[in-house]
Coordinates of C-alpha atoms in Angstrom, one line a residue:
X1 CA 9.8 9.9 6.0
X2 CA 10.6 7.9 8.9
X3 CA 8.1 5.5 10.5
X4 CA 8.7 4.4 14.1
X5 CA 6.4 1.5 15.0
X6 CA 6.3 1.3 19.0
X7 CA 5.0 -1.7 21.1
X8 CA 2.1 -2.3 19.1
X9 CA -0.6 -4.6 20.6
X10 CA -4.0 -5.8 19.0
X11 CA -6.5 -8.4 19.8
X12 CA -9.8 -9.4 18.4
X13 CA -12.8 -10.8 20.8
X14 CA -15.1 -13.3 19.9
X15 CA -18.1 -14.6 22.1
X16 CA -15.8 -17.6 23.6
X17 CA -12.6 -16.1 23.6
X18 CA -10.0 -13.4 23.2
X19 CA -7.5 -13.7 20.0
X20 CA -4.2 -11.8 20.4
X21 CA -3.2 -11.1 16.8
X22 CA 0.0 -8.6 17.4
X23 CA 2.0 -8.7 20.7
X24 CA 4.5 -5.9 21.3
X25 CA 5.5 -5.1 17.8
X26 CA 8.3 -2.7 17.1
X27 CA 10.5 -1.6 14.2
X28 CA 11.4 1.2 12.2
X29 CA 11.2 2.0 8.4
X30 CA 13.5 4.5 6.6
X31 CA 12.5 6.5 3.4
X32 CA 13.0 4.9 0.2
X33 CA 13.4 1.6 1.4
X34 CA 11.8 -1.7 0.3
X35 CA 10.5 -3.8 3.1
X36 CA 8.8 -7.3 3.4
X37 CA 6.6 -8.6 6.1
X38 CA 6.4 -12.5 6.2
X39 CA 4.5 -15.0 8.4
X40 CA 2.1 -17.8 8.3
X41 CA -1.5 -16.8 7.3
X42 CA -3.3 -15.6 10.4
X43 CA -0.3 -14.4 12.2
X44 CA -1.6 -10.6 11.7
X45 CA 0.2 -9.2 8.7
X46 CA -3.1 -7.6 7.2
X47 CA -3.9 -6.4 10.7
X48 CA -0.4 -4.7 11.0
X49 CA -0.6 -3.2 7.5
X50 CA -4.1 -1.7 8.5
X51 CA -2.6 -0.2 11.7
X52 CA 0.3 1.3 9.9
X53 CA -2.0 2.6 7.2
X54 CA -4.5 4.2 10.0
X55 CA -7.4 2.2 8.8
X56 CA -7.5 0.8 12.2
X57 CA -6.2 1.5 15.7
X58 CA -4.2 -0.5 17.8
X59 CA -5.0 -1.5 21.4
X60 CA -2.0 -0.3 22.5
X61 CA 1.2 1.2 21.1
X62 CA 1.8 4.0 18.6
X63 CA 2.9 4.5 14.9
X64 CA 5.0 7.7 14.5
X65 CA 5.0 9.3 11.0
X66 CA 7.8 11.8 10.9
X67 CA 6.7 13.6 14.0
X68 CA 3.2 12.8 14.0
X69 CA 1.5 10.2 16.0
X70 CA -0.9 8.5 13.8
X71 CA -2.6 6.4 16.2
X72 CA -3.8 9.4 17.9
X73 CA -5.5 11.4 15.1
X74 CA -9.1 11.5 14.2
X75 CA -10.6 9.2 11.8
X76 CA -11.0 12.2 9.3
X77 CA -7.2 13.2 9.7
X78 CA -6.3 9.6 9.1
X79 CA -8.5 9.4 5.9
X80 CA -6.9 12.7 4.8
X81 CA -3.3 11.3 5.2
X82 CA -4.4 8.2 2.9
X83 CA -5.4 10.4 0.3
X84 CA -2.2 12.1 0.0
X85 CA 0.5 10.7 2.1
X86 CA -0.1 6.9 3.0
X87 CA -1.3 4.7 0.3
X88 CA -2.9 1.1 1.3
X89 CA -3.4 -1.5 -1.0
X90 CA -5.8 -4.3 0.2
X91 CA -5.3 -7.9 -1.1
X92 CA -8.6 -7.6 -2.8
X93 CA -8.3 -4.1 -4.2
X94 CA -9.2 -3.6 -7.8
X95 CA -9.4 -1.1 -10.2
X96 CA -13.0 0.3 -11.1
X97 CA -14.5 -1.5 -14.1
X98 CA -16.6 1.7 -15.6
X99 CA -13.6 3.9 -15.6
X100 CA -10.7 4.1 -17.8
X101 CA -7.0 3.5 -16.8
X102 CA -6.4 7.4 -16.5
X103 CA -9.7 7.9 -14.6
X104 CA -8.6 5.1 -12.2
X105 CA -5.4 6.7 -11.5
X106 CA -6.7 10.2 -11.1
X107 CA -9.6 9.2 -8.7
X108 CA -8.5 11.3 -6.0
X109 CA -9.1 14.5 -7.9
X110 CA -12.7 13.4 -8.7
X111 CA -13.4 13.1 -5.0
X112 CA -11.8 16.5 -4.0
X113 CA -13.3 18.3 -7.4
X114 CA -9.8 19.1 -8.7
X115 CA -8.4 19.1 -12.3
X116 CA -6.2 16.3 -13.3
X117 CA -2.6 17.2 -13.0
X118 CA -1.4 16.1 -16.4
X119 CA 2.3 16.4 -15.8
X120 CA 2.0 14.2 -12.7
X121 CA -0.2 11.8 -14.5
X122 CA 2.3 11.7 -17.4
X123 CA 5.0 11.1 -14.9
X124 CA 3.6 7.9 -13.2
X125 CA 2.1 6.2 -16.3
X126 CA 5.8 6.4 -17.5
X127 CA 7.2 5.0 -14.2
X128 CA 4.7 2.0 -14.3
X129 CA 4.9 1.5 -18.3
X130 CA 1.4 1.9 -18.7
X131 CA 1.3 5.2 -20.8
X132 CA -0.1 3.2 -23.9
X133 CA -3.1 1.8 -21.8
X134 CA -4.4 5.2 -20.5
X135 CA -7.6 5.1 -22.6
X136 CA -8.0 1.4 -21.9
X137 CA -10.7 -0.1 -19.6
X138 CA -9.9 -2.9 -16.8
X139 CA -11.6 -5.5 -18.9
X140 CA -9.0 -5.0 -21.4
X141 CA -5.9 -5.1 -19.1
X142 CA -4.0 -8.3 -17.7
X143 CA -3.7 -8.8 -14.2
X144 CA -0.3 -7.5 -14.0
X145 CA -1.3 -4.2 -15.9
X146 CA -4.3 -3.8 -13.4
X147 CA -1.7 -4.1 -10.5
X148 CA 0.4 -1.3 -12.2
X149 CA -2.5 0.8 -12.5
X150 CA -3.2 0.5 -8.6
X151 CA 0.4 1.2 -8.1
X152 CA 0.0 4.3 -10.3
X153 CA -2.9 5.6 -8.3
X154 CA -0.8 5.5 -5.2
X155 CA 2.0 7.5 -6.7
X156 CA -0.4 10.0 -8.4
X157 CA -1.9 10.8 -5.2
X158 CA 1.5 11.6 -3.8
X159 CA 2.1 8.8 -1.2
X160 CA 5.3 8.8 0.5
X161 CA 4.8 5.4 1.7
X162 CA 3.0 2.5 0.2
X163 CA 1.8 -0.6 2.1
X164 CA 0.6 -3.5 0.0
X165 CA -1.1 -6.8 0.9
X166 CA 0.1 -9.5 -1.2
X167 CA 0.8 -7.5 -4.2
X168 CA 2.1 -10.4 -6.6
X169 CA -0.4 -13.1 -5.1
X170 CA -2.4 -14.0 -8.1
X171 CA 0.1 -13.2 -11.0
X172 CA 2.1 -15.2 -13.0
X173 CA 6.1 -15.7 -12.6
X174 CA 6.7 -13.1 -15.5
X175 CA 4.3 -10.4 -13.9
X176 CA 5.5 -11.3 -10.3
X177 CA 9.0 -10.2 -11.5
X178 CA 7.6 -7.2 -13.3
X179 CA 5.9 -5.9 -10.3
X180 CA 9.0 -6.6 -8.2
X181 CA 11.1 -4.4 -10.5
X182 CA 8.4 -1.8 -10.4
X183 CA 8.5 -1.6 -6.8
X184 CA 12.2 -1.3 -6.7
X185 CA 11.9 1.5 -9.1
X186 CA 9.2 3.3 -7.0
X187 CA 11.7 3.1 -3.8
X188 CA 14.3 4.7 -5.9
X189 CA 12.0 7.6 -6.3
X190 CA 12.2 8.0 -2.6
X191 CA 9.0 6.3 -1.7
X192 CA 9.0 3.8 1.2
X193 CA 7.3 0.4 0.4
X194 CA 5.9 -2.3 2.6
X195 CA 4.6 -5.6 1.2
X196 CA 2.9 -8.4 3.4
X197 CA 3.9 -11.4 1.1
X198 CA 4.6 -15.2 0.8
X199 CA 6.6 -14.6 -2.3
X200 CA 10.0 -15.6 -2.1
X201 CA 11.3 -13.8 -5.1
X202 CA 9.9 -10.5 -3.9
X203 CA 11.8 -11.0 -0.5
X204 CA 14.9 -11.5 -1.9
X205 CA 14.7 -7.9 -3.7
X206 CA 13.7 -6.4 -0.2
X207 CA 16.2 -4.2 1.7
X208 CA 14.8 -5.7 4.9
X209 CA 12.3 -8.7 5.7
X210 CA 10.5 -8.7 9.0
X211 CA 8.9 -11.8 10.2
X212 CA 5.7 -12.0 12.3
X213 CA 5.4 -15.3 14.5

């Protein structure tokens, strides 16, 4: 999956002023690569990830996913893409407390009334190293383990590209390094991964780092 980001502009309007968040942002992403997006707080990293994932639309510009203009799709079609092709992991996203690890990972099947794909589930829990946690509840997990569950959910749903906002932000050094290693293993499976981050250790492992001013 190749992604082309062409001349993206985004502004927000308040009572007293217009705030230009993104101005003429252009770049491309290649399949199976790990990218980081850096910049000061408030520079538009989260806004850009939201546009790339089809959560919001830019004021101007296009996001081309293979041959599809994501920015021209209806909200329903963009939502469908996020269920199966594009995974967006916001900074505040958490696992659902009342569901087991396995149920959290296979949540997409619940929404679509499908049976759990046991073969796929087995694959992703082994990639993320959480096979022994499948029947546990979130309250029994560490922060790093919970983050792995969220990544596992994205892989289970079949995402070809994952956008994550500060994926190591609230983790200790050991867990940050573990998550960085997992991201690299995910890209080795052919998944494109972009993280908005301030984590220098994560950026050192990226194939390319983009800077927002």
